[in-house]
Amino acid sequence: MRRVLALLTGFVMIFAVPGAADPVVPHEKPPRAAEALRADLDRILSDPRLAGASVGVVVRDPVTDRILYRRSPDRRLIPASNAKLFTSVAALEALGPGFRFDTRVLTSGRRRGNVLFGDLYLRGGGDPTMSAADYRALADRIVESGVRVVRGDVLADDSYFDDRALANGWMAVDEPYYYAAPISALTVAPNSDYDAGTVLVRSRPTRPGEPVRVSTRPATEAVEIVNRARTLAADATGELSVRRAHGADRVIVSGGIPAGADVGRALSTVADPTAYSLDVFRRALIERGVTFEGSGEGEAPDRARVMAEHRSMPLRQLLVPFLKLSNNGHAETLVKTMGRVLREEGSWRAGLEVVRSRLEASGIDSAKYRLVDGSGLSTLNSISPAQLAELLDTVRDRPWFEDWKRALPLAGATDRMTGGTLGGRMRGTAAEGNVSAKTGSMTGVTALSGYVRTRAERPLVFSVVFNGFLSAPPRDLRDAVAVRLARHGADPQEPVPSPGERDRSSGSAVDIPSTRPDESVFECSWSKSC
């Protein structure tokens, strides 16, 4: 290996043979690049906010397999949404980038004219992107087939997955929030971010003193809206709260909004995603003039034939909203789908077995980490930075790698489906448009693991995981590591900005409640399409 020594006089480049004595120079010698990197990273990680916290960092050169920096590399830490790196890689290996989810309408009944004698079954295949428009399209296919009357019931079949809706270790306090929506083989996404299992609650002010007008999108009776909110005077300051009651389908809207204010929008989870899907589909049939006798749940018989079908986008395309926006529901759906496809059991137990086996085949020792869900929402998950970095290195030769890497958030990119959870961060630095990495945040946890190219165009993989800090999330320190790696190989005399200075480039990032598990940039107030 050659060590490059920049002489301060004459800008002469001297190449030293390993083991040879360093040449004598007339002025103080600047630190070598590797030493400067270690010194700078040590300084960043000596921030008082990390005192007493668990800090794990690994920087790896995938070309030479050299470790450029390590700090407690094998310490198992809560990864938050960095767990999605494991889940997404396993899904690509197990299901393939072309995998699509299916949602079907089936029947075993007989047709006579425009009458169907028998039941209609809405059978879900786990598609987290199903929208009300997609259910309307299924209803259109039924009408186009000539059926106007169903002498039977419309039944929801969610048997593709088991009946566990929440993963091990999820906290009850998170239940009302969209990032912890129940998982079902039948679900509805109310927006283009595909936040499945949620409903959009819209609150419009009326006249001062009168109730706020509340509606849902899509329209549904799967939730009961309890409206306690009032319209305030136009010059008043008020806050609106939208919370689903624990373990119930009641969504309580309280507080107030000033007259003349914009429509308030908030996502709420739905207690029973299967009933929600069935309700949206039933409404679509009724709107098209199709009559039926009743509705409920039931499993389609084996002999049932397909009357209508919707296929999702392929997995390679779903990776973008999944990883860019850190969508928890997508991760859990993929875990259960892997279990169903490869173990004939749509459960977390079976799906996580597939994750472990696929990652084991990639050289990730399953005895050295623990995953109890696919999204990282559970605090029972435990992964070391060394394993995260190893995974990032290992997958670089996979045929789907470029699609996967492009789906990771990109630092400083303003387009949401490019920058994702890093869109508001590291702008104006060497990391902007360079660092592709998965974020992770929850109470007492922040993480960033991904790829960066140095000033010398050397690719590096890195993993930074902080646990147990008591301050506000020190994302600026996490980002400072990535920025310093992007500068690796620059003039060592160039001053390195402090983490606080870097954090001022974070743009529109907004802090979030401590119970929320992932990146702050996706509050509805920051142009989230909800």
Coordinates of C-alpha atoms in Angstrom, one line a residue, residues 53-486:
A53 CA -24.8 5.9 25.5
S54 CA -24.0 2.7 23.5
V55 CA -22.2 3.7 20.3
G56 CA -21.4 1.3 17.5
V57 CA -19.6 2.4 14.3
V58 CA -18.0 0.4 11.4
V59 CA -16.5 1.9 8.3
R60 CA -15.4 -0.7 5.7
D61 CA -13.7 -0.6 2.3
P62 CA -15.4 -3.2 0.2
V63 CA -12.7 -3.2 -2.4
T64 CA -9.9 -4.2 0.0
D65 CA -12.1 -5.6 2.8
R66 CA -10.1 -3.3 5.2
I67 CA -11.9 -1.9 8.3
L68 CA -11.1 1.8 8.3
Y69 CA -12.8 2.6 11.6
R70 CA -14.5 0.6 14.3
R71 CA -16.1 1.5 17.6
S72 CA -17.7 -1.4 19.5
P73 CA -18.4 -3.1 16.1
D74 CA -19.8 -6.4 17.6
R75 CA -22.0 -4.8 20.2
R76 CA -25.6 -5.8 19.5
L77 CA -27.8 -2.7 19.5
I78 CA -31.5 -1.9 18.8
P79 CA -31.3 -1.1 15.0
A80 CA -34.7 0.7 14.7
S81 CA -35.5 0.8 10.9
N82 CA -32.0 -0.4 9.9
A83 CA -33.7 -3.8 10.4
K84 CA -35.4 -3.1 7.1
L85 CA -32.0 -3.7 5.4
F86 CA -32.2 -7.3 6.5
T87 CA -35.8 -7.7 5.6
S88 CA -35.6 -6.1 2.1
V89 CA -32.5 -8.2 1.2
A90 CA -34.1 -11.4 2.3
A91 CA -37.3 -10.5 0.4
L92 CA -35.3 -9.9 -2.8
E93 CA -33.5 -13.2 -2.4
A94 CA -36.6 -15.2 -1.4
L95 CA -39.3 -13.7 -3.6
G96 CA -37.3 -12.0 -6.4
P97 CA -37.5 -8.4 -7.6
G98 CA -40.4 -9.3 -10.0
F99 CA -42.7 -10.6 -7.2
R100 CA -46.2 -9.2 -7.2
F101 CA -49.1 -9.4 -4.7
D102 CA -52.5 -10.7 -5.9
T103 CA -55.9 -9.6 -4.7
R104 CA -58.8 -11.6 -6.2
V105 CA -62.6 -11.9 -6.3
L106 CA -63.7 -15.5 -6.5
T107 CA -66.9 -17.6 -6.5
S108 CA -68.0 -21.2 -6.6
G109 CA -71.5 -20.2 -7.5
R110 CA -73.5 -20.7 -10.7
R111 CA -74.4 -18.0 -13.2
R112 CA -77.8 -17.6 -14.8
G113 CA -78.1 -14.4 -16.8
N114 CA -77.1 -11.5 -14.6
V115 CA -77.6 -13.5 -11.4
L116 CA -74.9 -15.3 -9.5
F117 CA -76.2 -18.1 -7.3
G118 CA -73.5 -18.3 -4.6
D119 CA -71.1 -16.2 -2.6
L120 CA -68.5 -13.7 -3.7
Y121 CA -65.1 -14.0 -1.9
L122 CA -62.7 -11.1 -1.7
R123 CA -59.4 -12.9 -1.1
G124 CA -56.3 -10.9 -0.1
G125 CA -52.7 -11.7 -0.9
G126 CA -51.1 -9.2 1.4
D127 CA -50.9 -6.3 -1.1
P128 CA -50.0 -3.2 1.0
T129 CA -50.7 -0.9 -2.0
M130 CA -54.4 -1.7 -2.5
S131 CA -56.4 1.6 -2.6
A132 CA -60.1 2.3 -2.8
A133 CA -59.6 2.9 -6.5
D134 CA -58.2 -0.7 -6.8
Y135 CA -61.3 -2.1 -5.0
R136 CA -63.5 -0.1 -7.3
A137 CA -61.7 -1.6 -10.3
L138 CA -62.4 -5.1 -9.0
A139 CA -66.1 -4.1 -8.7
D140 CA -66.0 -2.9 -12.3
R141 CA -64.7 -6.3 -13.4
I142 CA -67.7 -7.9 -11.7
V143 CA -70.1 -5.6 -13.4
E144 CA -68.3 -6.1 -16.8
S145 CA -68.8 -9.9 -16.4
G146 CA -72.5 -9.3 -16.4
V147 CA -73.3 -9.9 -12.8
R148 CA -75.9 -7.6 -11.2
V149 CA -77.4 -9.8 -8.5
V150 CA -75.6 -12.0 -6.1
R151 CA -77.8 -14.6 -4.4
G152 CA -75.4 -15.0 -1.6
D153 CA -73.0 -13.0 0.5
V154 CA -69.9 -10.9 -0.1
L155 CA -67.2 -12.4 2.1
A156 CA -63.7 -11.4 3.0
D157 CA -61.0 -14.1 2.9
D158 CA -57.8 -13.0 4.7
S159 CA -56.5 -16.5 5.3
Y160 CA -53.3 -15.9 3.4
F161 CA -51.9 -14.6 6.7
D162 CA -52.4 -15.8 10.2
D163 CA -54.6 -13.7 12.6
R164 CA -51.8 -12.0 14.5
A165 CA -52.1 -8.3 13.6
L166 CA -49.3 -6.8 15.7
A167 CA -45.7 -8.1 16.0
N168 CA -43.9 -9.2 19.2
G169 CA -42.6 -6.2 21.2
W170 CA -44.8 -3.5 19.7
M171 CA -45.9 -1.0 22.3
A172 CA -49.5 -0.4 23.0
V173 CA -48.8 3.4 23.0
D174 CA -48.0 3.2 19.3
E175 CA -51.2 1.4 18.3
P176 CA -53.1 4.5 17.1
Y177 CA -50.3 5.8 14.9
Y178 CA -50.0 5.0 11.2
Y179 CA -46.5 3.5 11.6
A180 CA -47.9 0.7 13.8
A181 CA -51.0 -0.3 11.7
P182 CA -52.3 -3.9 12.1
I183 CA -51.1 -6.3 9.4
S184 CA -53.6 -8.3 7.4
A185 CA -53.8 -10.1 4.1
L186 CA -56.6 -7.6 3.2
T187 CA -56.0 -3.9 3.7
V188 CA -56.5 -0.5 2.3
A189 CA -53.9 2.3 1.7
P190 CA -55.5 5.8 1.7
N191 CA -52.6 7.6 0.1
S192 CA -49.8 7.4 -2.5
D193 CA -47.3 6.6 0.3
Y194 CA -49.2 3.3 0.8
D195 CA -49.7 3.6 4.5
A196 CA -51.8 0.5 4.5
G197 CA -54.3 -0.2 7.4
T198 CA -54.9 3.5 8.0
V199 CA -57.7 5.9 7.2
L200 CA -57.3 9.6 6.4
V201 CA -59.3 11.8 8.8
R202 CA -60.2 15.2 7.4
S203 CA -61.3 18.0 9.7
R204 CA -62.9 21.2 8.2
P205 CA -63.7 24.3 10.3
T206 CA -67.3 25.6 10.2
R207 CA -68.5 28.6 12.1
P208 CA -67.0 29.6 15.5
G209 CA -68.6 27.6 18.3
E210 CA -69.9 24.9 16.1
P211 CA -68.5 21.4 15.6
V212 CA -65.8 20.8 13.1
R213 CA -66.9 18.8 10.1
V214 CA -65.1 15.5 10.0
S215 CA -64.9 13.0 7.1
T216 CA -62.7 10.0 6.2
R217 CA -60.9 9.1 3.0
P218 CA -61.9 6.6 1.8
A219 CA -65.4 6.7 3.2
T220 CA -65.9 3.8 5.5
E221 CA -67.9 2.5 8.5
A222 CA -64.9 0.4 9.7
V223 CA -64.1 3.2 12.1
E224 CA -66.5 5.1 14.3
I225 CA -65.7 8.9 14.4
V226 CA -66.4 10.5 17.7
N227 CA -66.3 14.3 17.0
R228 CA -65.6 16.4 20.0
A229 CA -63.8 19.2 18.1
R230 CA -65.0 22.7 17.9
T231 CA -64.5 25.6 15.4
L232 CA -62.6 28.5 17.1
A233 CA -62.6 32.2 16.4
A234 CA -60.5 33.0 13.4
D235 CA -57.8 34.7 15.4
A236 CA -57.6 31.9 18.0
T237 CA -54.8 29.3 18.4
G238 CA -55.9 25.7 18.6
E239 CA -54.7 22.2 18.2
L240 CA -56.7 19.2 16.8
S241 CA -56.1 15.7 18.1
V242 CA -57.0 12.6 16.2
R243 CA -56.5 9.4 18.2
R244 CA -57.9 5.9 17.9
A245 CA -59.0 4.5 21.3
H246 CA -56.8 1.6 22.4
G247 CA -58.2 -1.8 21.2
A248 CA -61.3 -0.2 19.7
D249 CA -62.5 1.1 16.3
R250 CA -63.4 4.5 17.7
V251 CA -61.4 7.5 16.4
I252 CA -61.8 10.5 18.7
V253 CA -61.4 13.9 17.2
S254 CA -60.9 16.6 19.8
G255 CA -59.6 20.1 20.3
G256 CA -60.3 22.9 17.9
I257 CA -59.3 24.7 14.7
P258 CA -59.8 28.4 13.9
A259 CA -62.5 29.4 11.4
G260 CA -61.0 29.9 8.0
A261 CA -58.1 27.5 8.6
D262 CA -57.0 24.9 6.1
V263 CA -58.5 21.4 6.3
G264 CA -56.8 19.3 8.9
R265 CA -55.5 15.9 7.8
A266 CA -54.3 13.1 10.0
L267 CA -53.8 9.3 9.5
S268 CA -55.3 6.9 12.0
T269 CA -54.9 3.2 12.1
V270 CA -57.9 0.9 11.7
A271 CA -58.5 -1.8 14.2
D272 CA -59.7 -4.4 11.7
P273 CA -58.1 -4.0 8.2
T274 CA -60.0 -6.9 6.9
A275 CA -63.4 -5.4 7.7
Y276 CA -62.1 -2.1 6.3
S277 CA -61.2 -3.7 3.0
L278 CA -64.6 -5.5 2.8
D279 CA -66.5 -2.3 3.6
V280 CA -64.7 -0.4 0.8
F281 CA -65.3 -3.2 -1.7
R282 CA -69.0 -3.5 -0.7
R283 CA -69.5 0.2 -1.2
A284 CA -68.0 -0.1 -4.7
L285 CA -70.4 -2.9 -5.6
I286 CA -73.4 -1.0 -4.3
E287 CA -72.4 2.2 -6.2
R288 CA -72.4 0.1 -9.4
G289 CA -75.8 -1.3 -8.7
V290 CA -74.8 -4.8 -7.7
T291 CA -77.0 -6.3 -5.0
F292 CA -76.2 -9.0 -2.5
E293 CA -77.7 -10.6 0.5
G294 CA -75.1 -9.9 3.3
S295 CA -71.4 -9.7 4.1
G296 CA -68.9 -11.1 6.5
E297 CA -65.8 -13.2 6.6
G298 CA -65.2 -16.7 5.1
E299 CA -62.6 -18.7 3.3
A300 CA -63.0 -19.3 -0.4
P301 CA -63.4 -23.0 -1.3
D302 CA -60.6 -24.7 -3.3
R303 CA -62.9 -25.0 -6.3
A304 CA -63.7 -21.3 -6.5
R305 CA -62.9 -19.6 -9.8
V306 CA -61.4 -16.1 -10.3
M307 CA -63.8 -13.4 -11.5
A308 CA -61.5 -10.4 -11.0
E309 CA -57.9 -9.9 -10.1
H310 CA -55.6 -7.0 -9.2
R311 CA -51.8 -7.4 -9.3
S312 CA -49.5 -5.0 -7.4
M313 CA -46.4 -3.3 -8.7
P314 CA -43.3 -5.6 -8.7
L315 CA -41.2 -5.7 -5.6
R316 CA -38.3 -3.8 -7.3
Q317 CA -40.7 -0.9 -7.6
L318 CA -42.3 -1.3 -4.2
L319 CA -38.8 -1.0 -2.7
V320 CA -38.9 2.8 -3.3
P321 CA -41.8 3.7 -1.0
F322 CA -40.8 0.9 1.4
L323 CA -37.2 2.1 1.9
K324 CA -37.3 5.7 1.0
L325 CA -40.3 6.4 3.4
S326 CA -39.3 3.6 5.8
N327 CA -42.8 2.0 5.7
N328 CA -43.2 -0.4 8.5
G329 CA -46.3 -2.1 7.1
H330 CA -44.4 -3.0 3.9
A331 CA -41.7 -4.7 5.9
E332 CA -44.1 -6.8 8.0
T333 CA -46.2 -7.8 5.0
L334 CA -43.0 -9.0 3.2
V335 CA -42.0 -11.1 6.2
K336 CA -45.4 -12.8 6.4
T337 CA -45.4 -13.2 2.6
M338 CA -42.0 -14.9 2.7
G339 CA -43.4 -17.3 5.3
R340 CA -46.5 -18.1 3.2
V341 CA -44.6 -18.6 -0.1
L342 CA -41.7 -20.6 1.2
R343 CA -43.1 -22.2 4.4
E344 CA -46.8 -22.3 3.5
E345 CA -47.5 -20.3 6.7
G346 CA -48.2 -16.5 6.6
S347 CA -46.8 -15.7 10.0
W348 CA -44.0 -13.8 11.6
R349 CA -42.5 -17.0 12.9
A350 CA -42.3 -18.7 9.4
G351 CA -41.3 -15.5 7.7
L352 CA -38.5 -14.7 10.0
E353 CA -37.2 -18.2 9.5
V354 CA -36.9 -17.4 5.8
V355 CA -35.1 -14.1 6.6
R356 CA -32.6 -16.0 8.7
S357 CA -32.0 -18.7 6.2
R358 CA -31.6 -16.3 3.3
L359 CA -29.2 -14.1 5.2
E360 CA -27.3 -17.1 6.5
A361 CA -26.7 -18.1 2.9
S362 CA -25.2 -14.6 2.4
G363 CA -22.8 -15.1 5.3
I364 CA -24.7 -13.3 8.0
D365 CA -24.5 -15.5 11.1
S366 CA -28.1 -15.8 12.5
A367 CA -26.7 -16.7 15.9
K368 CA -25.3 -13.2 16.3
Y369 CA -28.5 -11.1 15.9
R370 CA -32.2 -11.2 16.8
L371 CA -35.1 -10.0 14.7
V372 CA -38.7 -10.4 16.0
D373 CA -40.3 -8.2 13.3
G374 CA -39.4 -7.0 9.9
S375 CA -39.6 -3.2 10.3
G376 CA -37.5 -2.6 13.4
L377 CA -40.4 -1.2 15.4
S378 CA -39.8 -3.7 18.2
T379 CA -37.3 -2.9 20.9
L380 CA -36.5 -6.6 21.1
N381 CA -34.5 -6.5 17.9
S382 CA -30.7 -6.6 18.3
I383 CA -28.1 -6.3 15.5
S384 CA -24.4 -5.2 15.5
P385 CA -23.0 -2.5 13.3
A386 CA -20.5 -5.0 12.0
Q387 CA -23.3 -7.2 10.7
L388 CA -25.1 -4.3 9.1
A389 CA -21.8 -3.3 7.3
E390 CA -21.2 -6.9 6.3
L391 CA -24.6 -7.1 4.7
L392 CA -24.1 -3.9 2.8
D393 CA -20.8 -5.2 1.5
T394 CA -22.1 -8.7 0.6
V395 CA -25.0 -7.6 -1.5
R396 CA -23.0 -5.5 -3.8
D397 CA -22.6 -8.4 -6.3
R398 CA -26.3 -9.3 -6.4
P399 CA -28.1 -8.9 -9.7
W400 CA -30.8 -6.7 -8.0
F401 CA -28.3 -4.5 -6.2
E402 CA -28.6 -1.3 -8.2
D403 CA -32.4 -1.3 -7.8
W404 CA -32.0 -1.9 -4.1
K405 CA -29.4 0.8 -3.6
R406 CA -31.5 3.3 -5.6
A407 CA -34.4 2.6 -3.2
L408 CA -32.3 3.8 -0.2
P409 CA -32.7 7.4 0.9
L410 CA -30.3 9.8 -0.8
A411 CA -28.8 12.6 1.3
G412 CA -30.1 16.1 0.4
A413 CA -32.2 15.1 -2.6
T414 CA -35.3 17.3 -2.6
D415 CA -37.7 14.9 -4.3
R416 CA -39.4 12.8 -1.7
M417 CA -39.1 9.6 -3.7
T418 CA -35.4 10.2 -4.2
G419 CA -34.3 11.7 -0.9
G420 CA -36.8 9.9 1.3
T421 CA -35.9 10.2 5.0
L422 CA -32.6 11.9 4.2
G423 CA -34.1 14.5 1.8
G424 CA -33.7 17.3 4.3
R425 CA -30.3 16.3 5.7
M426 CA -26.7 16.9 4.8
R427 CA -27.5 19.5 2.2
G428 CA -24.5 21.7 1.2
T429 CA -22.0 19.0 2.2
A430 CA -19.9 16.4 0.4
A431 CA -22.6 13.9 1.4
E432 CA -25.4 15.6 -0.6
G433 CA -26.3 13.4 -3.6
N434 CA -23.7 10.9 -2.5
V435 CA -24.7 9.1 0.7
S436 CA -27.3 6.4 0.1
A437 CA -28.3 5.0 3.4
K438 CA -31.1 3.6 5.6
T439 CA -32.1 5.7 8.5
G440 CA -33.5 4.5 11.8
S441 CA -35.0 6.4 14.7
M442 CA -37.1 5.7 17.8
T443 CA -36.9 6.7 21.4
G444 CA -33.3 6.5 22.5
V445 CA -32.2 5.1 19.1
T446 CA -30.8 6.6 16.0
A447 CA -29.0 4.8 13.2
L448 CA -27.6 5.3 9.7
S449 CA -26.1 2.5 7.5
G450 CA -25.3 2.6 3.9
Y451 CA -22.9 3.7 1.1
V452 CA -20.7 6.7 0.4
R453 CA -18.0 7.6 -2.1
T454 CA -15.0 9.4 -0.9
R455 CA -13.3 12.5 -2.6
A456 CA -11.0 10.0 -4.3
E457 CA -14.1 8.1 -5.6
R458 CA -13.5 5.1 -3.3
P459 CA -16.7 3.3 -2.3
L460 CA -17.2 2.8 1.4
V461 CA -19.9 1.0 3.5
F462 CA -20.6 2.2 7.0
S463 CA -23.0 1.6 9.9
V464 CA -23.6 4.1 12.7
V465 CA -25.9 3.0 15.6
F466 CA -26.5 5.0 18.8
N467 CA -28.6 3.6 21.7
G468 CA -29.4 4.9 25.1
F469 CA -28.8 8.6 24.7
L470 CA -31.0 10.9 26.9
S471 CA -30.8 14.0 24.7
A472 CA -32.9 14.8 21.6
P473 CA -31.9 12.5 18.8
P474 CA -28.3 13.3 17.9
R475 CA -28.9 12.8 14.2
D476 CA -26.4 15.6 13.5
L477 CA -23.6 13.3 14.9
R478 CA -24.8 10.4 12.8
D479 CA -24.8 12.6 9.8
A480 CA -21.4 14.1 10.6
V481 CA -19.9 10.7 10.4
A482 CA -21.3 10.2 6.9
V483 CA -20.2 13.7 5.8
R484 CA -16.6 13.1 7.1
L485 CA -16.5 9.8 5.1
A486 CA -17.6 11.7 2.0

